[in-house]
mmCIF file of C-alpha atoms in Angstrom:
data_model
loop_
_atom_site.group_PDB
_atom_site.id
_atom_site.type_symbol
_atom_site.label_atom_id
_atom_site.label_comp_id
_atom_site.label_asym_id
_atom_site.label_seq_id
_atom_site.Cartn_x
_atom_site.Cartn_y
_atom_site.Cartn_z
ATOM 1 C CA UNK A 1 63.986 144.576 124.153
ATOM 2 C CA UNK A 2 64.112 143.880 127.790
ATOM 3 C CA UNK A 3 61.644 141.347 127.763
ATOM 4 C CA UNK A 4 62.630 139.541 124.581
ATOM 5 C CA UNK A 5 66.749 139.053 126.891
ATOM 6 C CA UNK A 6 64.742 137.342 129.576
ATOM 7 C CA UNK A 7 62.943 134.924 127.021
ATOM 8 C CA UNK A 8 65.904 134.333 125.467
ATOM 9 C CA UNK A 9 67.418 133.520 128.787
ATOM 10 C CA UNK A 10 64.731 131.406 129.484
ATOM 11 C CA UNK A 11 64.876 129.431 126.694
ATOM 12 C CA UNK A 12 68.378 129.224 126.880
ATOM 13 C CA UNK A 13 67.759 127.067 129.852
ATOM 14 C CA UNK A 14 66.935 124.254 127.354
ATOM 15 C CA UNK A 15 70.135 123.751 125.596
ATOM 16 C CA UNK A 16 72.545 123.766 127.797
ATOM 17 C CA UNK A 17 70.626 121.543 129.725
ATOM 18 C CA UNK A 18 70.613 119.044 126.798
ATOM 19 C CA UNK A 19 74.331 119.708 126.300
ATOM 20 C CA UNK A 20 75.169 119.011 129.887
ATOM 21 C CA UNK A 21 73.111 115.858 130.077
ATOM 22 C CA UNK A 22 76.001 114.124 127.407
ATOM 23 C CA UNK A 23 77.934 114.521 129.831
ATOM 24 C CA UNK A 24 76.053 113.196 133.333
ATOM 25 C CA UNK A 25 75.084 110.467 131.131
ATOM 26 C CA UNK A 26 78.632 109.619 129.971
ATOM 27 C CA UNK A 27 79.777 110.195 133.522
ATOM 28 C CA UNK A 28 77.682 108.691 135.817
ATOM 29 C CA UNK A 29 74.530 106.617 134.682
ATOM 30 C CA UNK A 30 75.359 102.847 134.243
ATOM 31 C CA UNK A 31 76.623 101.941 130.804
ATOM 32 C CA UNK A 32 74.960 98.273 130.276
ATOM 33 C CA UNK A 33 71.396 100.126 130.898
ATOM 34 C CA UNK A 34 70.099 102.095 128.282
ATOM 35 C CA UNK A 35 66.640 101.093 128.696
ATOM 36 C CA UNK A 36 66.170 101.477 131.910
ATOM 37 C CA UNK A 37 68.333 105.005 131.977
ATOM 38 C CA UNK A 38 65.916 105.990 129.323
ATOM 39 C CA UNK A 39 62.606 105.122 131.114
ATOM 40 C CA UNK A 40 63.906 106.719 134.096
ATOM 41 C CA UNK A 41 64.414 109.788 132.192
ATOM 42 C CA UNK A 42 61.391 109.569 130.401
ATOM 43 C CA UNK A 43 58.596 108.468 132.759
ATOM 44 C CA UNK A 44 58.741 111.063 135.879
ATOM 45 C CA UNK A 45 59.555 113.790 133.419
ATOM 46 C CA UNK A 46 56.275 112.877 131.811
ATOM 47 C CA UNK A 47 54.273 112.482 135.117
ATOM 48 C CA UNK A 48 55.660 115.991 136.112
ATOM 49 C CA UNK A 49 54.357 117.557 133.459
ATOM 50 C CA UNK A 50 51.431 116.088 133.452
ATOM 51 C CA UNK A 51 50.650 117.288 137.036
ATOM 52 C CA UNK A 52 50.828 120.814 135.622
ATOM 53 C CA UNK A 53 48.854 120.861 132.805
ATOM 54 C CA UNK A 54 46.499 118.384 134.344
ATOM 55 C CA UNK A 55 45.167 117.450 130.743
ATOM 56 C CA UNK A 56 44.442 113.640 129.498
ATOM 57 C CA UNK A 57 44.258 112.738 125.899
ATOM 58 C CA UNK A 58 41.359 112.730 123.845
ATOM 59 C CA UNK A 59 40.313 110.473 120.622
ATOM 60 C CA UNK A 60 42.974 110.135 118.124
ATOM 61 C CA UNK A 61 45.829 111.608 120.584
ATOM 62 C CA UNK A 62 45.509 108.041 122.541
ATOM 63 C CA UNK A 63 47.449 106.297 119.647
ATOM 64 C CA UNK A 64 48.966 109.308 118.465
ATOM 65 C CA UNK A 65 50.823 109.936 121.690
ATOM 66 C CA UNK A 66 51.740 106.109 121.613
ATOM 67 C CA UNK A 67 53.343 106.660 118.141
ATOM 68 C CA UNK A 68 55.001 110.098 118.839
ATOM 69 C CA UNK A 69 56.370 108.365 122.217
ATOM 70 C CA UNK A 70 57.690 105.276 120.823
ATOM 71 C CA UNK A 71 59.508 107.795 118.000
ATOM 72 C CA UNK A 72 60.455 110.471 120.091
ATOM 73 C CA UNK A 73 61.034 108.799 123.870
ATOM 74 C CA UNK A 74 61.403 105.403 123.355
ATOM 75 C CA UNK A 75 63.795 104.621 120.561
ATOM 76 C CA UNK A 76 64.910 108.183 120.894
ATOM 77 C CA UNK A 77 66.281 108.211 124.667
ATOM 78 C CA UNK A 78 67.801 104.595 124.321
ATOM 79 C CA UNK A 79 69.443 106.095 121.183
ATOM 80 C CA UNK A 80 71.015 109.100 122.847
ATOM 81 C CA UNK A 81 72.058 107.037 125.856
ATOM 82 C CA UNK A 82 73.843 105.058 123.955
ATOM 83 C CA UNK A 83 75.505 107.476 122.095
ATOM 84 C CA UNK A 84 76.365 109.486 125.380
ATOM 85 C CA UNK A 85 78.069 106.057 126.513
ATOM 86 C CA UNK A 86 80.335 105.271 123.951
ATOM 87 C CA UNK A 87 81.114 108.446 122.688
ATOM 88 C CA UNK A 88 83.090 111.645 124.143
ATOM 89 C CA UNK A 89 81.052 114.123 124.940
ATOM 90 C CA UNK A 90 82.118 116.540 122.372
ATOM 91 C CA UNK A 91 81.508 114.321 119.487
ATOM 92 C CA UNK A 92 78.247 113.137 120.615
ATOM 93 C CA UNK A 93 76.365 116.524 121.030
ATOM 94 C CA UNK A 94 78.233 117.982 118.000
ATOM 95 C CA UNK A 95 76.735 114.745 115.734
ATOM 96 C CA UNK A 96 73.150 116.004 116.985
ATOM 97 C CA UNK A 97 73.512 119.426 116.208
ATOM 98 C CA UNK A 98 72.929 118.500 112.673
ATOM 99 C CA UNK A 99 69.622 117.209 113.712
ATOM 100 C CA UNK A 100 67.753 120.391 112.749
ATOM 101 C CA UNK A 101 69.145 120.200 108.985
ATOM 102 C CA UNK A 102 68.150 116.840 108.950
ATOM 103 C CA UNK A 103 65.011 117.197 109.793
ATOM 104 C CA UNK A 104 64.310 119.738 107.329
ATOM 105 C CA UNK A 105 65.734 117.467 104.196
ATOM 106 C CA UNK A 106 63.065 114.598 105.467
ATOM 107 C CA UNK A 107 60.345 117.073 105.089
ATOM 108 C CA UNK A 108 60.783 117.587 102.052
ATOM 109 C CA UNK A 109 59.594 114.186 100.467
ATOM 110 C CA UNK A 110 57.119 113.823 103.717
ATOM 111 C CA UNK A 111 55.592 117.272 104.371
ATOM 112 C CA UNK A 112 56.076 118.732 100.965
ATOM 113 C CA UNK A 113 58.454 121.427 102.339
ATOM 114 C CA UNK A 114 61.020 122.300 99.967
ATOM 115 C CA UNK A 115 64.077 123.543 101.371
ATOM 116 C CA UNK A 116 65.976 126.840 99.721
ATOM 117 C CA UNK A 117 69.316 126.631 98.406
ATOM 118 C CA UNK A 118 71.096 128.342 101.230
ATOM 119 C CA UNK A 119 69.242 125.341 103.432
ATOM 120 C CA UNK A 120 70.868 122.914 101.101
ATOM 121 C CA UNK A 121 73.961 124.454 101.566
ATOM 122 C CA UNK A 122 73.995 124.881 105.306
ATOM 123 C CA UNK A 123 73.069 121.099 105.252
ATOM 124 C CA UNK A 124 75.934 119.795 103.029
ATOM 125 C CA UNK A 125 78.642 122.491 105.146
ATOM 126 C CA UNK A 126 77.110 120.492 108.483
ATOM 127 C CA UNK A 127 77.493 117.399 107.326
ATOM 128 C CA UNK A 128 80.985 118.230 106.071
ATOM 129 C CA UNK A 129 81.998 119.297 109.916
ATOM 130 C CA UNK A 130 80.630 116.037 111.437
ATOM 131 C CA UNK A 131 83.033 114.357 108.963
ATOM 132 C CA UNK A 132 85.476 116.430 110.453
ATOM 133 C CA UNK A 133 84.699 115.978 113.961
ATOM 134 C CA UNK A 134 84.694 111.897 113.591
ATOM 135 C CA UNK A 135 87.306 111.095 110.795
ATOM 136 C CA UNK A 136 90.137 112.203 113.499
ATOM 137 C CA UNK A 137 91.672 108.738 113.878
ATOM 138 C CA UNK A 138 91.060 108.805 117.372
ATOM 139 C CA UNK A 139 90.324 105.517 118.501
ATOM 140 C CA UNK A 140 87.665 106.637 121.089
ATOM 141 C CA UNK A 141 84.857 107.708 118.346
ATOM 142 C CA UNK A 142 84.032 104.591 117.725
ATOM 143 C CA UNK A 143 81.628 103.057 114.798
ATOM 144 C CA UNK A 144 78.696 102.099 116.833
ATOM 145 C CA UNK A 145 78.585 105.653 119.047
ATOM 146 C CA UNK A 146 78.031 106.942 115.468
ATOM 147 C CA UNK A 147 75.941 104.535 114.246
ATOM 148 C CA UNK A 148 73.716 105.025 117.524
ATOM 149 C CA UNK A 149 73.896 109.179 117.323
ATOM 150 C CA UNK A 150 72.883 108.812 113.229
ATOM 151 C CA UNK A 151 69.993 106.662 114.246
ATOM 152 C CA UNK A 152 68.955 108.275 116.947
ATOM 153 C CA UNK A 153 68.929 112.210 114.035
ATOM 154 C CA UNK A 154 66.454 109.824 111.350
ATOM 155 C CA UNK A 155 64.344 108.607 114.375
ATOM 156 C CA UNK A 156 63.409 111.931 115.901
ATOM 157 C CA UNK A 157 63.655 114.106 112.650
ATOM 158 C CA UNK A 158 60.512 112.075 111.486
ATOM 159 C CA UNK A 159 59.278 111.125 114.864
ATOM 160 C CA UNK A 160 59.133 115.100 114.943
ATOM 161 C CA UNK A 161 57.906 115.827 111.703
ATOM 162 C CA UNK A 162 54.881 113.375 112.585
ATOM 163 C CA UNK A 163 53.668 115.419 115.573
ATOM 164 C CA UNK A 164 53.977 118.814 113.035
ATOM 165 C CA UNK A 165 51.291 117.051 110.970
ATOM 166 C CA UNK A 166 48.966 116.087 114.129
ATOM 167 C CA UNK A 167 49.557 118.779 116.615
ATOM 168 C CA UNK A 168 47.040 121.763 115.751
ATOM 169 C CA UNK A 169 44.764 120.421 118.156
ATOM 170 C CA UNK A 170 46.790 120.246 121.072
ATOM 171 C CA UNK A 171 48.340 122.192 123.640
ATOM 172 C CA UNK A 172 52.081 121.972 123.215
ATOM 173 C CA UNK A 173 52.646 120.931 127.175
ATOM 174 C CA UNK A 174 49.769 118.579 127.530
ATOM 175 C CA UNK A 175 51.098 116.810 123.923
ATOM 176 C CA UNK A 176 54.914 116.811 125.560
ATOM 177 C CA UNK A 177 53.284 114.644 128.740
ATOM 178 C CA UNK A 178 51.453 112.460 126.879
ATOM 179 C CA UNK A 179 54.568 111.349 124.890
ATOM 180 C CA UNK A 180 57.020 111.225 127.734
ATOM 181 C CA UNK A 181 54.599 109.302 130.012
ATOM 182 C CA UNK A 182 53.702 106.846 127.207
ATOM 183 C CA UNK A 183 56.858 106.416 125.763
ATOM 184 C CA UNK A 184 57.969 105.790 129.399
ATOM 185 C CA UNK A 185 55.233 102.939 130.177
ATOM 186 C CA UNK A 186 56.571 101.395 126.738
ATOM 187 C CA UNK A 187 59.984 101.335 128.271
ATOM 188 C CA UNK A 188 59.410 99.517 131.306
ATOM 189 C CA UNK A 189 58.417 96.226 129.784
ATOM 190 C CA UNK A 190 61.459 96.305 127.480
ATOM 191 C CA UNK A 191 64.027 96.901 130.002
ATOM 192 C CA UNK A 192 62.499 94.359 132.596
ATOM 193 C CA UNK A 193 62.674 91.879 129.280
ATOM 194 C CA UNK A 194 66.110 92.453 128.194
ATOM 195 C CA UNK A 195 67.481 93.814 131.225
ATOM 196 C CA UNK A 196 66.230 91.987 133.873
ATOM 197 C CA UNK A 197 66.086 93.609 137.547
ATOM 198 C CA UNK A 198 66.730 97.657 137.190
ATOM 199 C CA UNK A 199 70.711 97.994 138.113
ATOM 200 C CA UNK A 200 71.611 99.143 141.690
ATOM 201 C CA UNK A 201 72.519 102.963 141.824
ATOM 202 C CA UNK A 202 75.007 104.870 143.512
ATOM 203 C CA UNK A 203 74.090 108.005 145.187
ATOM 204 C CA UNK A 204 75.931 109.687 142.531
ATOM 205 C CA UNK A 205 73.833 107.558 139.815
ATOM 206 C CA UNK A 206 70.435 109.049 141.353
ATOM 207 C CA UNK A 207 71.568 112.689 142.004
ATOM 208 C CA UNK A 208 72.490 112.531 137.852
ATOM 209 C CA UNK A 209 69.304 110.835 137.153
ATOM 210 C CA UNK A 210 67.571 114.015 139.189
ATOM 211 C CA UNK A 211 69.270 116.083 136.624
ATOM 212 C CA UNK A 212 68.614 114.366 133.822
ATOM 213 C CA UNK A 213 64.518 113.480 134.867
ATOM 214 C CA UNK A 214 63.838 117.137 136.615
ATOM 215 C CA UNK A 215 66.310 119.244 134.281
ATOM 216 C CA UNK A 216 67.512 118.070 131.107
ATOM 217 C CA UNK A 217 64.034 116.752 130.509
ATOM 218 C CA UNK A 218 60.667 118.112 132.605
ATOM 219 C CA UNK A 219 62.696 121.763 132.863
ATOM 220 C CA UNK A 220 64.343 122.206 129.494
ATOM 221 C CA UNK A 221 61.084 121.006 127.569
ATOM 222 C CA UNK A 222 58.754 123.923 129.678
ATOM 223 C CA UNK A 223 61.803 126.182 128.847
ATOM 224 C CA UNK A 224 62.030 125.322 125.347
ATOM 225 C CA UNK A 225 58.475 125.642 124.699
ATOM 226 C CA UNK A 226 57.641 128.812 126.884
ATOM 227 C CA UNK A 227 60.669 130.824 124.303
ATOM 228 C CA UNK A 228 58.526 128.966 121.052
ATOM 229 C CA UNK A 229 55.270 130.782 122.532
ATOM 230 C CA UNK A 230 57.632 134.599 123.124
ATOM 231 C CA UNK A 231 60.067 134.650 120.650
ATOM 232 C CA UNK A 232 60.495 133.469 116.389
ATOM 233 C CA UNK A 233 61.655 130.079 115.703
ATOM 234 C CA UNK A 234 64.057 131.340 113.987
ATOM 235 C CA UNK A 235 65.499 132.838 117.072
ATOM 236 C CA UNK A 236 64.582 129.852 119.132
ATOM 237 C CA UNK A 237 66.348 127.481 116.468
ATOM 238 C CA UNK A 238 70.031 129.687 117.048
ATOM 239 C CA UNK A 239 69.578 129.627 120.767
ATOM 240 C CA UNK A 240 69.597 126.199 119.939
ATOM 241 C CA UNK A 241 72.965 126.143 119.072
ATOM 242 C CA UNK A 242 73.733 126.449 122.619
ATOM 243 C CA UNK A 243 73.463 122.471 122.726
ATOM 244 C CA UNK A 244 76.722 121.491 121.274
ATOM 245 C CA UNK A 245 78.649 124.242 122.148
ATOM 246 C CA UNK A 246 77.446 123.509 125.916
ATOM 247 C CA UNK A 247 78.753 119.573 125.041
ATOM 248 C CA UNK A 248 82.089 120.755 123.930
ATOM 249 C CA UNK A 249 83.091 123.109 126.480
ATOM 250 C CA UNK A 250 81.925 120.218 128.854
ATOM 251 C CA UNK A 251 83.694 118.013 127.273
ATOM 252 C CA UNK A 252 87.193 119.348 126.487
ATOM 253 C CA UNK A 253 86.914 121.130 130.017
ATOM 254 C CA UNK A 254 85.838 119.275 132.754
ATOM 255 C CA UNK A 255 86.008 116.165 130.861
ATOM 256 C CA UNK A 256 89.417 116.415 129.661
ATOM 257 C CA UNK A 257 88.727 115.594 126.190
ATOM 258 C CA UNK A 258 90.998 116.549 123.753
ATOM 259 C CA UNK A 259 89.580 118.878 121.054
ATOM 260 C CA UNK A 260 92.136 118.630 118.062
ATOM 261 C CA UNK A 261 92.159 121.650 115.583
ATOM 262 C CA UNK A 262 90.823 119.679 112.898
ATOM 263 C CA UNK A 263 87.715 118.916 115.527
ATOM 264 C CA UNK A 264 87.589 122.034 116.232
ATOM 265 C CA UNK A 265 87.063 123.141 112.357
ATOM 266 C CA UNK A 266 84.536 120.218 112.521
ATOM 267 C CA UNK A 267 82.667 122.049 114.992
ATOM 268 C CA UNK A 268 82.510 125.305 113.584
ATOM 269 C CA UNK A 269 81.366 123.918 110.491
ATOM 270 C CA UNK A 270 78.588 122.362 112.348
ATOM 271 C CA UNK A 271 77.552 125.244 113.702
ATOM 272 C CA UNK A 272 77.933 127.638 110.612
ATOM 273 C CA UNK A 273 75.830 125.259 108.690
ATOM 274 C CA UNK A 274 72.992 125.504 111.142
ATOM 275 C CA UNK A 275 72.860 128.915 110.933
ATOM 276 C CA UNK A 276 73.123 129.404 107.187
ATOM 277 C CA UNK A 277 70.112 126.300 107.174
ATOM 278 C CA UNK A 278 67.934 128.498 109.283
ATOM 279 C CA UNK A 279 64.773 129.080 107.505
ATOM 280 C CA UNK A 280 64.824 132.646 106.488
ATOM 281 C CA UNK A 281 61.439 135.265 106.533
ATOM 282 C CA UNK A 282 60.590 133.986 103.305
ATOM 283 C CA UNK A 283 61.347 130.541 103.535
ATOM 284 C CA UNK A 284 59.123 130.487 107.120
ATOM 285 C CA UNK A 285 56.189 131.097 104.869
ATOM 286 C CA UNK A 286 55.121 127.651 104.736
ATOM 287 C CA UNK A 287 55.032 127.609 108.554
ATOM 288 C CA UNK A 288 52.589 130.040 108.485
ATOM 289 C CA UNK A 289 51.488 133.327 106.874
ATOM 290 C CA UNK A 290 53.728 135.296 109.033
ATOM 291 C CA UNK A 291 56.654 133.259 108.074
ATOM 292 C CA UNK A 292 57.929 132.923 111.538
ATOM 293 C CA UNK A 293 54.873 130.844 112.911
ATOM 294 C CA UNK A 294 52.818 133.428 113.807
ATOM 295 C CA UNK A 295 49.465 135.164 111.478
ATOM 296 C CA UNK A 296 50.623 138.694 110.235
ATOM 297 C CA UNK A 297 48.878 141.961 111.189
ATOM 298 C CA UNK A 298 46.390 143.282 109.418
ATOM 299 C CA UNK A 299 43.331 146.055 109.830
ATOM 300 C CA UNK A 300 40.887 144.980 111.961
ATOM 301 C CA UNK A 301 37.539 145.982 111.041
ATOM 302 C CA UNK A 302 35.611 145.992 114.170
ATOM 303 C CA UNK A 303 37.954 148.643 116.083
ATOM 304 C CA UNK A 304 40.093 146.230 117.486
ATOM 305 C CA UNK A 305 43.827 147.015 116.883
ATOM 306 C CA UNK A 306 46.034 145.132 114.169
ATOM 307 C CA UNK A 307 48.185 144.029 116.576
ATOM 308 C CA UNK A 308 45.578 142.307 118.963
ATOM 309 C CA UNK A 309 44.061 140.846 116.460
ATOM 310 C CA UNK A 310 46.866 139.037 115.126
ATOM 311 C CA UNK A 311 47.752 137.878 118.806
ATOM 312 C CA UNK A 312 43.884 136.148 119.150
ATOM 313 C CA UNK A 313 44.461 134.997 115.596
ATOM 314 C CA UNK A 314 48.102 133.103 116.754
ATOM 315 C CA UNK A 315 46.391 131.358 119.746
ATOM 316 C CA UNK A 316 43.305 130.384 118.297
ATOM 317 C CA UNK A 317 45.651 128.492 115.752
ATOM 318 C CA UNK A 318 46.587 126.275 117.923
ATOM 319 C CA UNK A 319 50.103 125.351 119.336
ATOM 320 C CA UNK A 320 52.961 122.737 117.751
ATOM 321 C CA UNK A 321 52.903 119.542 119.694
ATOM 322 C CA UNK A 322 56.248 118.934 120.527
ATOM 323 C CA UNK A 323 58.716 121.755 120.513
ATOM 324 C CA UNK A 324 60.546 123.191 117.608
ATOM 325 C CA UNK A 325 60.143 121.006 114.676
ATOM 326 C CA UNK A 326 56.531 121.645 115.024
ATOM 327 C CA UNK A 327 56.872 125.319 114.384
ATOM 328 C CA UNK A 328 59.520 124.815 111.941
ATOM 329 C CA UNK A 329 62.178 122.002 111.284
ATOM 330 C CA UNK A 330 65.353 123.820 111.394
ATOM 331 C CA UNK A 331 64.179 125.081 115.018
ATOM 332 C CA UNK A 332 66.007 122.158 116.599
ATOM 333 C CA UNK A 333 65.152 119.026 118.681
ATOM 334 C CA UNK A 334 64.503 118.899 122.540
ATOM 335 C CA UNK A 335 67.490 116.347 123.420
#
């Protein structure tokens, strides 16, 4: 029990990482350069990572990590920058938190994963808080914040659900690097394009960038991953939830943003749909035969306990490329 509180303090790391970084973004990166913010996140997070697993891709994973980091880096960061720009804190991480849910409808039709009816349900009660949180006729959540936020939910949730289908053969950090790095080389072209010279930054600019590159990114992912590898994804996936609570309190605190009761209701909406959309131990079963990711125990028959034996059989499965969607959609998204 010990043990399983310092995972979960561990990966806790994650979320309210990704739930602060809304708000450094909002606060302190430069507005007009979401391409350039994004490679900036993207591109030393990747080359930190891959100084510690010190692994380089190999035959299809060339192309696949281009793919998984246009998808998941590329479009994905200059989404969420975006998003973290134009709207308040509290709306933007709370529109994301329905990311899991959303995820788990598009694999449906693309990975033949049905969802149950309680997953339906916690999808339509999330989608019915978001409503809540943005139809608040205050003029600051504006149309293309949301517009930016929704795109940036479809672009991961199948950017994600690609790397579920290719990942057995990959080690989940190595897989990370390859898509941060590449989707950070595919950056740098763009933003020199569109946004000519990279923008001058403040000392305050590059301490947030630190955070976002070294914390919100390289640290959170490790984080993340290292509680998919101790603990179920089904735990991992509520720990999760951390991410827009972490964007609220930010938000409404040091942010001043004003949370209106009917926000508020919005949230907790969110969050009780994410929870009742949690895959349960027999809806997991299509992760794996253990239902939570992991190959049940059984008798060994060569004297080797049940409990062992399952372990060797969970590693020599192989490890999810990218996080939690590749151990089960409703686990969440790295953001």
């Amino acid at each position: 029990m010990e043990a399983n509180g310092r995972w979960v303090a561990l990966t806790a790391i994650a979320p309210v990482a990704w739930g602060a970084n809304y708000y450094v973004t909002h606060t302190y990166l430069p507005a007009d350069s979401p391409l350039y913010g994004a490679a900036l996140r993207a591109l030393p997070a990747g080359l930190v990572l891959l100084a510690l697993c010190r692994q380089r891709p190999r035959g299809a994973w060339w192309w696949r990590s281009a793919v998984l980091g246009l998808l998941n880096v590329s479009v994905f960061f200059v989404l969420v920058y975006v998003a973290s720009q134009l709207l308040p804190t509290s709306v933007a991480s709370t529109v994301m938190a329905v990311s899991p849910l959303t995820m788990m409808l598009m694999a449906w039709p693309l990975v033949s994963e049905r969802p149950r009816t309680a997953h339906l349900a916690g999808a339509a009660i999330g989608l019915a808080g978001v409503c809540l949180m943005l139809l608040t006729g205050v003029d600051r959540v504006g149309v293309r914040g949301v517009l930016a936020s929704a795109a940036a939910v479809l672009v991961s949730s199948f950017g994600h659900i690609l790397a579920k289908r290719w990942s057995a053969d990959a080690d989940v950090l190595a897989s990370t690097a390859w898509q941060l790095t590449a989707g950070g080389l595919l950056l740098l072209p763009a933003a020199a394009a569109v946004e000519g010279p990279p923008p001058a930054l403040s000392p305050s600019a590059l301490l947030a960038f630190g955070y976002v590159t070294l914390i919100a990114t390289a640290l959170a992912f490790a984080a993340w991953f290292t509680g998919l590898r101790h603990l179920p994804a089904g735990t991992v996936g509520l720990i999760g939830l951390l991410n827009p609570v972490t964007g609220v309190l930010l938000g409404t605190v040091v942010a001043a943003e004003v949370l209106t009761v009917q926000q508020l209701c919005g949230l907790i909406l969110v969050l009780a749909g994410v929870v009742l959309g949690r895959p349960t131990r027999a809806g997991r079963a299509a992760v794996g035969p253990g239902g939570d990711g992991q190959a049940p125990a059984r008798p060994a028959t060569d004297g080797t306990p049940a409990s062992e034996t399952s372990s060797a059989e969970t590693r020599s499965a192989g490890t999810p490329a990218d996080g939690p969607p590749e151990r089960e959609p409703s686990a969440g998204l790295p953001r």
